[in-house]
Short mmCIF file of C-alpha atoms and ligand atoms in Angstrom, two decimals:
data_model
loop_
_atom_site.label_atom_id
_atom_site.label_comp_id
_atom_site.label_asym_id
_atom_site.label_seq_id
_atom_site.Cartn_x
_atom_site.Cartn_y
_atom_site.Cartn_z
CA UNK G 1 -0.50 15.19 -23.78
CA UNK G 2 -3.07 15.47 -20.99
CA UNK G 3 -1.92 14.77 -17.39
CA UNK G 4 -4.19 12.84 -15.06
CA UNK G 5 -4.02 13.95 -11.45
CA UNK G 6 -5.94 12.02 -8.65
CA UNK G 7 -6.94 13.84 -5.37
CA UNK G 8 -6.91 10.89 -2.85
CA UNK G 9 -6.49 10.26 0.85
CA UNK G 10 -7.76 6.94 2.15
CA UNK G 11 -9.51 8.56 5.05
CA UNK G 12 -12.81 10.44 4.47
CA UNK G 13 -13.65 14.03 5.15
CA UNK G 14 -10.05 15.35 4.93
CA UNK G 15 -10.69 17.85 2.07
CA UNK G 16 -10.33 15.98 -1.21
CA UNK G 17 -13.38 17.50 -2.81
CA UNK G 18 -12.55 20.94 -1.58
CA UNK G 19 -9.03 20.51 -3.00
CA UNK G 20 -10.23 19.06 -6.25
CA UNK G 21 -12.52 22.01 -6.86
CA UNK G 22 -9.83 24.64 -5.85
CA UNK G 23 -7.04 22.94 -7.65
CA UNK G 24 -8.80 22.43 -10.94
CA UNK G 25 -10.08 25.97 -10.84
CA UNK G 26 -6.55 27.18 -10.16
CA UNK G 27 -5.13 25.27 -13.16
CA UNK G 28 -7.91 26.83 -15.34
CA UNK G 29 -7.13 30.26 -14.05
CA UNK G 30 -3.59 29.65 -15.30
CA UNK G 31 -4.97 29.09 -18.76
CA UNK G 32 -4.97 25.28 -18.90
CA UNK G 33 -7.80 23.35 -20.30
CA UNK G 34 -8.97 21.40 -17.34
CA UNK G 35 -11.74 18.95 -16.41
CA UNK G 36 -12.54 17.72 -12.90
CA UNK G 37 -14.30 14.50 -12.46
CA UNK G 38 -16.35 13.26 -9.50
CA UNK G 39 -15.67 9.51 -8.82
CA UNK G 40 -17.60 9.57 -5.53
CA UNK G 41 -20.65 7.65 -7.03
CA UNK G 42 -23.68 7.92 -4.89
CA UNK G 43 -22.62 10.99 -3.03
CA UNK G 44 -22.16 13.60 -5.60
CA UNK G 45 -20.50 16.50 -3.80
CA UNK G 46 -18.16 17.97 -6.41
CA UNK G 47 -21.04 19.67 -8.33
CA UNK G 48 -22.25 21.37 -5.05
CA UNK G 49 -18.83 22.59 -4.23
CA UNK G 50 -18.44 23.86 -7.81
CA UNK G 51 -21.91 25.49 -7.62
CA UNK G 52 -23.16 23.69 -10.80
CA UNK G 53 -25.57 21.17 -9.21
CA UNK G 54 -28.66 22.68 -10.96
CA UNK G 55 -27.15 22.21 -14.37
CA UNK G 56 -26.45 18.43 -13.98
CA UNK G 57 -28.33 16.47 -16.61
CA UNK G 58 -26.12 13.74 -17.65
CA UNK G 59 -23.22 12.37 -15.63
CA UNK G 60 -20.22 10.07 -15.72
CA UNK G 61 -22.28 6.85 -15.27
CA UNK G 62 -24.55 7.76 -18.22
CA UNK G 63 -21.48 8.17 -20.39
CA UNK G 64 -20.04 4.94 -19.22
CA UNK G 65 -23.27 3.12 -19.91
CA UNK G 66 -23.57 4.62 -23.32
CA UNK G 67 -26.75 6.69 -22.35
CA UNK G 68 -25.14 9.99 -23.19
CA UNK G 69 -22.20 11.50 -25.12
CA UNK G 70 -19.27 12.82 -23.01
CA UNK G 71 -19.99 16.39 -24.53
CA UNK G 72 -23.58 16.23 -23.09
CA UNK G 73 -22.28 15.34 -19.65
CA UNK G 74 -19.45 18.00 -19.30
CA UNK G 75 -20.62 21.12 -17.49
CA UNK G 76 -18.87 24.41 -18.33
CA UNK G 77 -17.82 26.22 -15.20
CA UNK G 78 -19.33 29.56 -14.82
CA UNK G 79 -16.27 31.34 -13.36
CA UNK G 80 -13.39 29.86 -15.46
CA UNK G 81 -13.19 29.82 -19.18
CA UNK G 82 -11.23 26.62 -19.50
CA UNK G 83 -12.80 24.52 -16.86
CA UNK G 84 -15.36 21.70 -17.12
CA UNK G 85 -17.01 19.60 -14.48
CA UNK G 86 -17.85 15.91 -15.10
CA UNK G 87 -20.42 15.12 -12.31
CA UNK G 88 -21.26 11.68 -11.00
CA UNK G 89 -24.61 9.98 -10.31
CA UNK G 90 -26.37 10.25 -6.98
CA UNK G 91 -28.71 7.39 -7.79
CA UNK G 92 -26.53 4.63 -9.27
CA UNK G 93 -24.58 2.07 -7.60
CA UNK G 94 -20.79 2.15 -7.21
CA UNK G 95 -20.51 -0.97 -9.41
CA UNK G 96 -21.71 1.17 -12.34
CA UNK G 97 -17.99 2.23 -12.76
CA UNK G 98 -16.37 -0.17 -14.93
CA UNK G 99 -12.66 -0.35 -15.68
CA UNK G 100 -13.27 -0.46 -19.40
CA UNK G 101 -15.90 2.40 -19.19
CA UNK G 102 -13.54 4.68 -17.26
CA UNK G 103 -10.62 3.96 -19.54
CA UNK G 104 -12.77 4.95 -22.56
CA UNK G 105 -13.74 8.22 -20.90
CA UNK G 106 -10.20 8.99 -19.97
CA UNK G 107 -8.97 8.29 -23.40
CA UNK G 108 -11.42 10.68 -24.84
CA UNK G 109 -10.80 13.43 -22.26
CA UNK G 110 -7.12 13.09 -22.87
CA UNK G 111 -7.55 14.35 -26.33
CA UNK G 112 -9.33 17.48 -25.19
CA UNK G 113 -7.74 18.67 -21.99
CA UNK G 114 -4.39 19.64 -20.57
CA UNK G 115 -5.32 18.42 -17.09
CA UNK G 116 -7.83 15.80 -15.80
CA UNK G 117 -8.36 16.14 -12.03
CA UNK G 118 -10.06 13.15 -10.37
CA UNK G 119 -11.81 13.55 -7.08
CA UNK G 120 -11.58 10.20 -5.39
CA UNK G 121 -13.98 8.84 -2.82
CA UNK G 122 -12.67 7.84 0.60
CA UNK G 123 -11.47 4.35 1.34
CA UNK G 124 -9.45 1.87 -0.58
CA UNK G 125 -12.24 0.01 -2.32
CA UNK G 126 -13.13 -0.13 -6.10
CA UNK G 127 -14.15 3.53 -6.39
CA UNK G 128 -10.97 4.86 -4.98
CA UNK G 129 -9.05 2.31 -7.08
CA UNK G 130 -10.88 3.42 -10.23
CA UNK G 131 -10.01 7.04 -9.42
CA UNK G 132 -6.30 6.43 -8.99
CA UNK G 133 -5.84 3.81 -11.73
CA UNK G 134 -5.08 6.08 -14.60
CA UNK G 135 -3.24 8.77 -12.60
CA UNK G 136 0.08 10.19 -13.74
CA UNK G 137 0.33 12.26 -10.53
CA UNK G 138 -1.31 12.06 -7.15
CA UNK G 139 -2.05 14.66 -4.59
CA UNK G 140 -2.50 12.91 -1.20
CA UNK G 141 -4.59 15.03 1.16
CA UNK G 142 -3.74 14.48 4.72
CA UNK G 143 -4.96 16.09 7.93
CA UNK G 144 -2.44 16.48 10.78
CA UNK G 145 -3.66 13.52 12.81
CA UNK G 146 -2.34 10.00 13.12
CA UNK G 147 -5.39 8.17 11.51
CA UNK G 148 -5.16 10.33 8.41
CA UNK G 149 -1.52 9.92 8.14
CA UNK G 150 -1.80 6.25 8.32
CA UNK G 151 -4.41 6.08 5.63
CA UNK G 152 -2.38 8.27 3.41
CA UNK G 153 0.57 5.95 3.84
CA UNK G 154 -1.73 3.10 2.87
CA UNK G 155 -2.96 4.99 -0.32
CA UNK G 156 0.60 5.79 -1.22
CA UNK G 157 1.40 2.04 -1.11
CA UNK G 158 -1.61 1.37 -3.28
CA UNK G 159 -0.62 3.99 -5.82
CA UNK G 160 2.79 2.31 -6.03
CA UNK G 161 1.29 -1.18 -6.54
CA UNK G 162 -2.05 -0.84 -8.29
CA UNK G 163 -1.99 2.02 -10.57
CA UNK G 164 -1.84 1.61 -14.32
CA UNK G 165 1.67 2.87 -14.24
CA UNK G 166 2.72 0.29 -11.60
CA UNK G 167 0.93 -2.47 -13.45
CA UNK G 168 2.53 -1.64 -16.75
CA UNK G 169 5.89 -1.09 -15.31
CA UNK G 170 6.01 2.53 -16.38
CA UNK G 171 7.56 5.30 -14.30
CA UNK G 172 5.83 5.44 -10.95
CA UNK G 173 2.87 7.85 -10.27
CA UNK G 174 4.49 11.15 -9.04
CA UNK G 175 3.34 11.64 -5.44
CA UNK G 176 2.60 14.95 -3.76
CA UNK G 177 1.61 15.52 -0.12
CA UNK G 178 -0.98 18.15 0.73
CA UNK G 179 -1.62 18.92 4.31
CA UNK G 180 -4.97 20.46 4.86
CA UNK G 181 -7.02 21.72 7.81
CA UNK G 182 -3.71 22.72 9.38
CA UNK G 183 -4.09 24.78 12.54
CA UNK G 184 -0.64 26.23 13.70
CA UNK G 185 -2.20 27.07 17.07
CA UNK G 186 -3.37 23.59 17.75
CA UNK G 187 0.01 22.13 16.70
CA UNK G 188 1.77 24.50 19.09
CA UNK G 189 -0.60 23.31 21.88
CA UNK G 190 0.38 19.73 20.96
CA UNK G 191 -3.10 18.79 19.99
CA UNK G 192 -2.15 18.07 16.32
CA UNK G 193 0.79 16.58 14.41
CA UNK G 194 3.12 19.20 13.11
CA UNK G 195 4.14 19.65 9.57
CA UNK G 196 7.52 18.27 10.39
CA UNK G 197 5.95 15.13 12.02
CA UNK G 198 3.80 14.40 9.00
CA UNK G 199 6.70 14.99 6.56
CA UNK G 200 8.89 12.67 8.58
CA UNK G 201 6.17 9.96 8.73
CA UNK G 202 5.16 10.05 5.09
CA UNK G 203 8.43 11.08 3.36
CA UNK G 204 6.60 12.31 0.33
CA UNK G 205 7.42 15.67 -1.36
CA UNK G 206 5.23 18.43 0.11
CA UNK G 207 3.02 20.35 -2.29
CA UNK G 208 1.55 22.73 0.32
CA UNK G 209 -0.29 23.43 3.47
CA UNK G 210 -3.86 24.60 3.68
CA UNK G 211 -4.84 26.24 6.87
CA UNK G 212 -7.97 25.39 8.81
CA UNK G 213 -10.45 28.14 7.98
CA UNK G 214 -14.00 28.94 8.27
CA UNK G 215 -13.85 30.49 4.80
CA UNK G 216 -14.03 26.90 3.42
CA UNK G 217 -17.47 26.48 5.02
CA UNK G 218 -18.70 29.81 3.54
CA UNK G 219 -17.32 28.89 0.11
CA UNK G 220 -18.82 25.48 -0.03
CA UNK G 221 -22.24 26.79 1.14
CA UNK G 222 -22.13 29.26 -1.72
CA UNK G 223 -20.87 26.82 -4.20
CA UNK G 224 -17.67 28.78 -4.86
CA UNK G 225 -14.34 26.88 -5.12
CA UNK G 226 -12.15 28.20 -2.22
CA UNK G 227 -9.52 29.56 -4.49
CA UNK G 228 -11.90 32.29 -5.61
CA UNK G 229 -12.50 33.57 -1.97
CA UNK G 230 -10.56 36.89 -2.41
CA UNK G 231 -8.07 37.84 0.21
CA UNK G 232 -8.44 34.72 2.28
CA UNK G 233 -5.54 32.54 3.51
CA UNK G 234 -7.04 29.48 1.91
CA UNK G 235 -7.34 31.00 -1.50
CA UNK G 236 -3.70 32.15 -1.30
CA UNK G 237 -2.63 28.79 -0.09
CA UNK G 238 -4.40 26.99 -2.85
CA UNK G 239 -2.87 29.47 -5.41
CA UNK G 240 0.58 28.60 -3.97
CA UNK G 241 -0.22 24.81 -4.39
CA UNK G 242 -1.17 25.28 -8.13
CA UNK G 243 2.09 27.37 -8.67
CA UNK G 244 4.23 24.81 -7.03
CA UNK G 245 2.58 22.04 -9.03
CA UNK G 246 3.43 23.98 -12.16
CA UNK G 247 7.01 24.05 -11.09
CA UNK G 248 7.28 27.46 -9.50
CA UNK G 249 9.03 28.17 -6.19
CA UNK G 250 6.84 29.45 -3.45
CA UNK G 251 7.66 29.66 0.20
CA UNK G 252 5.43 27.99 2.57
CA UNK G 253 2.92 30.33 4.36
CA UNK G 254 0.25 30.04 7.06
CA UNK G 255 2.24 27.59 9.03
CA UNK G 256 2.95 29.86 12.04
CA UNK G 257 0.32 30.65 14.72
CA UNK G 258 -1.23 34.19 14.12
CA UNK G 259 0.09 36.44 16.78
CA UNK G 260 -2.93 37.99 18.41
CA UNK G 261 -2.40 41.71 19.13
CA UNK G 262 -2.55 43.00 22.62
CA UNK G 263 -5.73 45.02 22.09
CA UNK G 264 -7.42 42.14 20.33
CA UNK G 265 -6.52 39.90 23.23
CA UNK G 266 -7.74 42.49 25.69
CA UNK G 267 -11.08 43.23 24.02
CA UNK G 268 -11.63 39.88 22.27
CA UNK G 269 -11.70 39.28 18.49
CA UNK A 1 4.55 -21.46 -40.44
CA UNK A 2 2.35 -23.90 -38.61
CA UNK A 3 4.86 -24.60 -36.01
CA UNK A 4 6.84 -21.36 -35.32
CA UNK A 5 10.24 -21.81 -33.61
CA UNK A 6 12.16 -19.02 -32.10
CA UNK A 7 15.07 -18.05 -34.26
CA UNK A 8 18.22 -20.00 -33.76
CA UNK A 9 16.45 -22.91 -32.18
CA UNK A 10 17.63 -26.05 -33.95
CA UNK A 11 15.35 -29.07 -33.59
CA UNK A 12 18.49 -31.13 -32.90
CA UNK A 13 19.63 -29.00 -30.09
CA UNK A 14 19.54 -30.86 -26.72
CA UNK A 15 17.06 -29.89 -23.97
CA UNK A 16 18.60 -27.55 -21.40
CA UNK A 17 18.78 -29.34 -18.14
CA UNK A 18 20.81 -27.91 -15.37
CA UNK A 19 21.23 -28.57 -11.65
CA UNK A 20 19.97 -26.28 -8.97
CA UNK A 21 19.87 -26.25 -5.14
CA UNK A 22 16.65 -25.00 -3.36
CA UNK A 23 15.80 -24.39 0.10
CA UNK A 24 12.51 -26.00 1.00
CA UNK A 25 10.34 -26.27 4.09
CA UNK A 26 9.90 -29.66 5.64
CA UNK A 27 6.68 -30.59 7.42
CA UNK A 28 7.07 -33.50 9.85
CA UNK A 29 3.86 -35.41 9.67
CA UNK A 30 2.77 -36.30 13.19
CA UNK A 31 0.04 -38.87 12.31
CA UNK A 32 -1.65 -40.38 9.33
CA UNK A 33 -4.91 -38.62 10.06
CA UNK A 34 -5.80 -35.86 7.64
CA UNK A 35 -8.40 -34.11 9.90
CA UNK A 36 -5.86 -33.91 12.69
CA UNK A 37 -3.35 -32.22 10.32
CA UNK A 38 -5.93 -29.68 9.17
CA UNK A 39 -6.70 -28.88 12.89
CA UNK A 40 -3.03 -28.53 13.78
CA UNK A 41 -2.39 -26.17 10.85
CA UNK A 42 -5.53 -24.14 11.73
CA UNK A 43 -4.37 -23.93 15.39
CA UNK A 44 -0.95 -22.94 14.41
CA UNK A 45 -2.16 -20.24 12.01
CA UNK A 46 -4.44 -18.85 14.56
CA UNK A 47 -1.77 -18.68 17.21
CA UNK A 48 0.77 -17.06 14.74
CA UNK A 49 -1.23 -15.35 12.04
CA UNK A 50 2.10 -14.29 10.47
CA UNK A 51 2.95 -18.06 9.96
CA UNK A 52 -0.02 -18.38 7.70
CA UNK A 53 1.56 -15.76 5.60
CA UNK A 54 5.01 -17.26 5.50
CA UNK A 55 3.71 -20.60 4.43
CA UNK A 56 1.35 -19.16 1.74
CA UNK A 57 2.30 -20.74 -1.54
CA UNK A 58 5.59 -22.15 -0.10
CA UNK A 59 6.82 -25.31 -1.53
CA UNK A 60 6.91 -27.95 1.28
CA UNK A 61 8.36 -31.43 1.58
CA UNK A 62 6.51 -34.01 3.77
CA UNK A 63 8.61 -36.05 6.13
CA UNK A 64 7.02 -39.33 7.01
CA UNK A 65 9.53 -40.66 9.51
CA UNK A 66 6.90 -40.70 12.21
CA UNK A 67 4.44 -42.65 10.26
CA UNK A 68 4.75 -46.48 10.90
CA UNK A 69 5.22 -48.61 7.94
CA UNK A 70 2.01 -50.55 8.42
CA UNK A 71 -0.14 -47.45 9.05
CA UNK A 72 -2.66 -46.73 6.22
CA UNK A 73 -1.95 -43.40 4.52
CA UNK A 74 -4.60 -41.35 2.86
CA UNK A 75 -1.92 -39.38 1.00
CA UNK A 76 -4.22 -37.62 -1.45
CA UNK A 77 -6.51 -36.39 1.53
CA UNK A 78 -3.38 -35.07 3.24
CA UNK A 79 -2.17 -33.24 0.14
CA UNK A 80 -5.74 -31.77 -0.13
CA UNK A 81 -5.49 -30.37 3.45
CA UNK A 82 -2.04 -28.84 2.65
CA UNK A 83 -3.23 -27.17 -0.46
CA UNK A 84 -6.38 -25.89 1.18
CA UNK A 85 -4.05 -24.17 3.62
CA UNK A 86 -2.18 -22.66 0.73
CA UNK A 87 0.90 -24.84 0.83
CA UNK A 88 2.51 -26.52 -2.20
CA UNK A 89 3.47 -30.02 -1.35
CA UNK A 90 6.41 -30.87 -3.78
CA UNK A 91 7.70 -34.20 -2.49
CA UNK A 92 8.00 -36.85 0.22
CA UNK A 93 10.96 -38.03 2.28
CA UNK A 94 11.58 -40.88 4.75
CA UNK A 95 8.44 -42.66 3.36
CA UNK A 96 8.06 -46.37 3.96
CA UNK A 97 8.08 -48.44 0.75
CA UNK A 98 4.36 -48.87 0.65
CA UNK A 99 3.83 -45.14 1.11
CA UNK A 100 6.47 -44.41 -1.56
CA UNK A 101 4.32 -46.37 -4.05
CA UNK A 102 1.37 -44.17 -3.12
CA UNK A 103 3.47 -41.10 -3.92
CA UNK A 104 4.48 -42.34 -7.36
CA UNK A 105 0.80 -42.95 -8.13
CA UNK A 106 0.25 -39.31 -7.33
CA UNK A 107 3.31 -38.24 -9.33
CA UNK A 108 4.86 -36.94 -6.08
CA UNK A 109 8.62 -37.21 -6.04
CA UNK A 110 10.60 -39.00 -3.36
CA UNK A 111 13.31 -36.86 -2.04
CA UNK A 112 16.44 -37.43 0.03
CA UNK A 113 16.14 -39.95 2.84
CA UNK A 114 14.56 -42.78 1.04
CA UNK A 115 16.50 -45.35 2.96
CA UNK A 116 14.50 -45.16 6.11
CA UNK A 117 15.22 -47.19 9.12
CA UNK A 118 12.76 -49.87 10.02
CA UNK A 119 11.72 -48.09 13.23
CA UNK A 120 10.50 -44.48 13.13
CA UNK A 121 13.49 -42.18 13.58
CA UNK A 122 13.59 -39.71 16.54
CA UNK A 123 12.81 -36.29 15.47
CA UNK A 124 15.99 -34.76 14.03
CA UNK A 125 15.32 -31.50 12.32
CA UNK A 126 17.89 -31.06 9.49
CA UNK A 127 20.53 -28.62 10.12
CA UNK A 128 19.43 -25.40 8.52
CA UNK A 129 21.92 -24.35 5.87
CA UNK A 130 23.02 -20.76 5.77
CA UNK A 131 21.04 -18.96 3.19
CA UNK A 132 23.03 -17.28 0.41
CA UNK A 133 22.51 -13.56 0.48
CA UNK A 134 22.39 -12.97 -3.17
CA UNK A 135 20.02 -15.36 -5.05
CA UNK A 136 16.88 -14.64 -3.02
CA UNK A 137 18.10 -11.24 -1.71
CA UNK A 138 15.98 -8.22 -2.10
CA UNK A 139 17.10 -4.62 -2.11
CA UNK A 140 14.30 -2.05 -1.79
CA UNK A 141 15.07 1.71 -2.19
CA UNK A 142 11.68 3.25 -1.65
CA UNK A 143 9.58 3.48 1.60
CA UNK A 144 7.41 0.45 2.40
CA UNK A 145 3.99 1.66 3.18
CA UNK A 146 1.24 0.57 5.57
CA UNK A 147 -0.45 -2.49 4.09
CA UNK A 148 2.55 -3.46 1.87
CA UNK A 149 4.51 -6.54 2.42
CA UNK A 150 7.86 -7.50 1.06
CA UNK A 151 9.49 -11.00 1.38
CA UNK A 152 12.99 -11.93 0.42
CA UNK A 153 12.42 -15.58 -0.03
CA UNK A 154 15.58 -17.53 0.28
CA UNK A 155 17.83 -14.53 1.12
CA UNK A 156 18.44 -11.19 2.83
CA UNK A 157 16.16 -8.13 2.70
CA UNK A 158 17.85 -4.74 2.61
CA UNK A 159 15.61 -1.65 2.88
CA UNK A 160 17.29 1.77 2.03
CA UNK A 161 14.16 3.71 3.12
CA UNK A 162 11.52 3.71 5.82
CA UNK A 163 9.39 0.77 6.73
CA UNK A 164 6.24 2.43 7.89
CA UNK A 165 3.69 1.39 10.41
CA UNK A 166 1.40 -1.32 9.16
CA UNK A 167 4.03 -2.56 6.70
CA UNK A 168 5.55 -6.05 7.04
CA UNK A 169 8.91 -7.16 5.80
CA UNK A 170 10.02 -10.78 5.88
CA UNK A 171 13.19 -12.53 4.87
CA UNK A 172 14.46 -16.06 5.08
CA UNK A 173 17.76 -14.52 5.82
CA UNK A 174 18.71 -11.29 7.58
CA UNK A 175 16.89 -8.01 7.48
CA UNK A 176 18.75 -4.53 7.15
CA UNK A 177 16.75 -1.38 7.42
CA UNK A 178 18.55 1.96 6.82
CA UNK A 179 15.45 4.17 7.34
CA UNK A 180 13.15 4.08 10.51
CA UNK A 181 11.85 0.57 11.11
CA UNK A 182 8.09 1.25 12.22
CA UNK A 183 6.29 -1.75 10.82
CA UNK A 184 6.86 -5.43 11.54
CA UNK A 185 10.12 -7.15 10.62
CA UNK A 186 10.39 -10.93 10.56
CA UNK A 187 13.84 -12.55 9.81
CA UNK A 188 14.69 -16.19 9.44
CA UNK A 189 10.97 -16.98 8.70
CA UNK A 190 11.90 -20.33 7.26
CA UNK A 191 13.35 -21.30 10.54
CA UNK A 192 16.93 -20.09 10.22
CA UNK A 193 17.55 -19.03 13.83
CA UNK A 194 21.02 -17.41 12.96
CA UNK A 195 19.26 -14.68 11.05
CA UNK A 196 19.34 -11.17 12.42
CA UNK A 197 17.59 -7.85 12.05
CA UNK A 198 19.68 -4.67 11.91
CA UNK A 199 18.11 -1.36 11.86
CA UNK A 200 19.21 2.42 12.28
CA UNK A 201 16.10 3.45 14.18
CA UNK A 202 14.11 0.77 16.15
CA UNK A 203 10.43 1.84 16.29
CA UNK A 204 8.98 -1.49 15.12
CA UNK A 205 5.64 -2.79 16.07
CA UNK A 206 6.94 -6.34 16.03
CA UNK A 207 10.29 -7.99 15.50
CA UNK A 208 10.74 -11.63 15.01
CA UNK A 209 13.64 -14.13 14.29
CA UNK A 210 12.80 -17.79 13.39
CA UNK A 211 9.40 -17.65 14.98
CA UNK A 212 10.43 -15.94 18.25
CA UNK A 213 8.84 -12.53 18.37
CA UNK A 214 8.06 -9.50 20.54
CA UNK A 215 6.14 -6.44 20.28
CA UNK A 216 7.57 -3.04 21.10
CA UNK A 217 6.15 0.19 22.34
CA UNK A 218 7.53 3.77 22.47
CA UNK A 219 9.40 4.00 25.76
CA UNK A 220 11.28 0.87 25.03
CA UNK A 221 14.93 1.63 26.20
CA UNK A 222 16.30 1.23 22.63
CA UNK A 223 13.38 3.06 20.91
CA UNK A 224 14.63 5.16 18.04
CA UNK A 225 18.15 3.79 18.38
CA UNK A 226 20.26 1.69 16.13
CA UNK A 227 19.83 -1.99 17.17
CA UNK A 228 20.19 -5.54 16.20
CA UNK A 229 17.84 -8.32 17.01
CA UNK A 230 18.85 -11.99 17.17
CA UNK A 231 17.95 -15.22 18.71
CA UNK A 232 20.04 -17.29 21.11
CA UNK A 233 19.03 -20.14 23.36
CA UNK A 234 15.56 -19.81 22.11
CA UNK A 235 15.39 -16.27 23.33
CA UNK A 236 15.06 -13.08 21.39
CA UNK A 237 17.79 -10.53 22.12
CA UNK A 238 17.78 -6.88 21.24
CA UNK A 239 21.05 -4.97 21.66
CA UNK A 240 22.31 -1.49 20.67
CA UNK A 241 24.39 -1.19 17.66
CA UNK A 242 27.19 1.15 18.44
CA UNK A 243 27.85 2.56 15.07
N1 ATP C 1 -9.06 23.91 5.06
C1 ATP C 1 -10.20 23.67 5.75
N2 ATP C 1 -10.75 24.35 6.79
C2 ATP C 1 -11.76 24.12 7.27
N3 ATP C 1 -12.68 23.18 6.93
C3 ATP C 1 -12.28 22.41 5.92
C4 ATP C 1 -11.13 22.61 5.13
N4 ATP C 1 -11.01 21.67 4.10
C5 ATP C 1 -12.23 21.00 4.15
N5 ATP C 1 -12.96 21.42 5.23
C6 ATP C 1 -14.26 20.85 5.57
O1 ATP C 1 -14.13 19.36 5.89
C7 ATP C 1 -15.29 18.71 5.42
C8 ATP C 1 -14.87 17.69 4.40
O2 ATP C 1 -14.31 18.31 3.19
P1 ATP C 1 -14.39 17.62 1.79
O3 ATP C 1 -15.74 17.25 1.48
O4 ATP C 1 -13.60 18.41 0.94
O5 ATP C 1 -13.66 16.24 2.16
P2 ATP C 1 -13.48 14.95 1.34
O6 ATP C 1 -12.14 14.37 1.60
O7 ATP C 1 -13.84 15.19 -0.07
O8 ATP C 1 -14.61 14.02 1.99
P3 ATP C 1 -15.09 12.68 1.49
O9 ATP C 1 -14.13 11.61 1.90
O10 ATP C 1 -16.48 12.51 2.25
O11 ATP C 1 -15.36 12.68 0.05
C9 ATP C 1 -16.18 19.81 4.75
O12 ATP C 1 -17.07 20.12 5.72
C10 ATP C 1 -15.27 20.92 4.49
O13 ATP C 1 -16.01 22.22 4.54
MG1 MG C 2 -15.32 14.13 -1.26
#
């Protein structure tokens, strides 16, 4: 039976789409049939990050409105055998997402895939609610700052109250905390909340920590999910996240400031 | 079957009618003017936005002691005002005989205090009865998140996890919080001033007992400490709990 995972946050720009692309790719690399869906109607970022924007013909909204079949809208990823992208529309209105339409799409996808990853828009309005409604598990993406933590807390409350599982009195949505854009140096300097602070405030099981890295920018400019950026901290961190999600034990990495060597300090990096 | 009955139901079985005791709010009507009432409620809710929430969908009994017998009473207009403010009027008390007849026309029950004195009584708020902990009590074993609200109507609220910033917990009785209390906690919201708040780590945005409230900031002497909050002589007291 397919599992539906929503990548959500409340606050915007914290790394949901980056995480959706990397995480879905990671599941596919592990051999799971995976689809990643863009719920951010009107913005359409996921296909850019996945590097498939030029192959978008039909999208989620077309499927919901009966203008295309699901098979026509699914785009096969060029790097991973088992991965498909379901893009969203840049031209349609958010209201084009209907509860019944999304439910029908989910029911169809459940038959074909092992994992359905939903990239949520920011906020707590209908688009975000649609994205989380069907979730079995949620990855709450949080940056180490107070406003992001507050919004994550809010979205955790909404998951507990307004998801399908909550409404139907089933077992609650399984929650995971993912701390992204973590800069151990800035934490040490007291400019950011520490991992401990965030854990203490949110009290949600930690799935991983993704360091702040310029590799993310390079990856997104080239349309390559960050998990494919060989030998980078972020790729390693995202691989750990996927492993932990699949139940493997992995120690936390990249949470200590990098010690700058004496010569590097002397002559500059 | 045209008229299905649940199994075991005999048509001759008597209707089940049993007794019950309920705690209700009583609104003391100050005048017979519906507009004035609307304005008073609006002012009150503006001054204490939390009050608007306590009263939302709360059943309320109208006390008419202050309304002279001969005063005309636009009862249905008054009920409209209350419903518009999200209250549920469920009965009248201390109504003059003429006013009682109005209530009967509107199918509104007359509750205790029907034998009203000829002269309007001085304001005597009924003694608040202790609220039994169990019937309306609420035990919550997961964190209460920002934007969430929990209300133990008619009882105590016990939270075994954190109450996070932006969350609101309310109880007609006492509140106990065994995780950090970071949101807003309001005990005795129905006016029970013997209610208390107990917490193991006081980091609240606001605490209130029976309408008395105060906001707190980091740096407060008992911040992060175990504390209890209670009201005495119309003053809110916060003291350390030495556990
Ligand atoms: N670990 C990271 N290190 C550095 N930059 C990052 C990291 N993660 C994300 N970013 C950058 O942050 C910005 C926002 O990322 P992204 O689009 O994934 O966020 P989002 O939560 O999906 O945003 P939105 O709410 O707008 O959908 C992008 O410019 C991205 O490159
Ligand atoms: Mg996004």
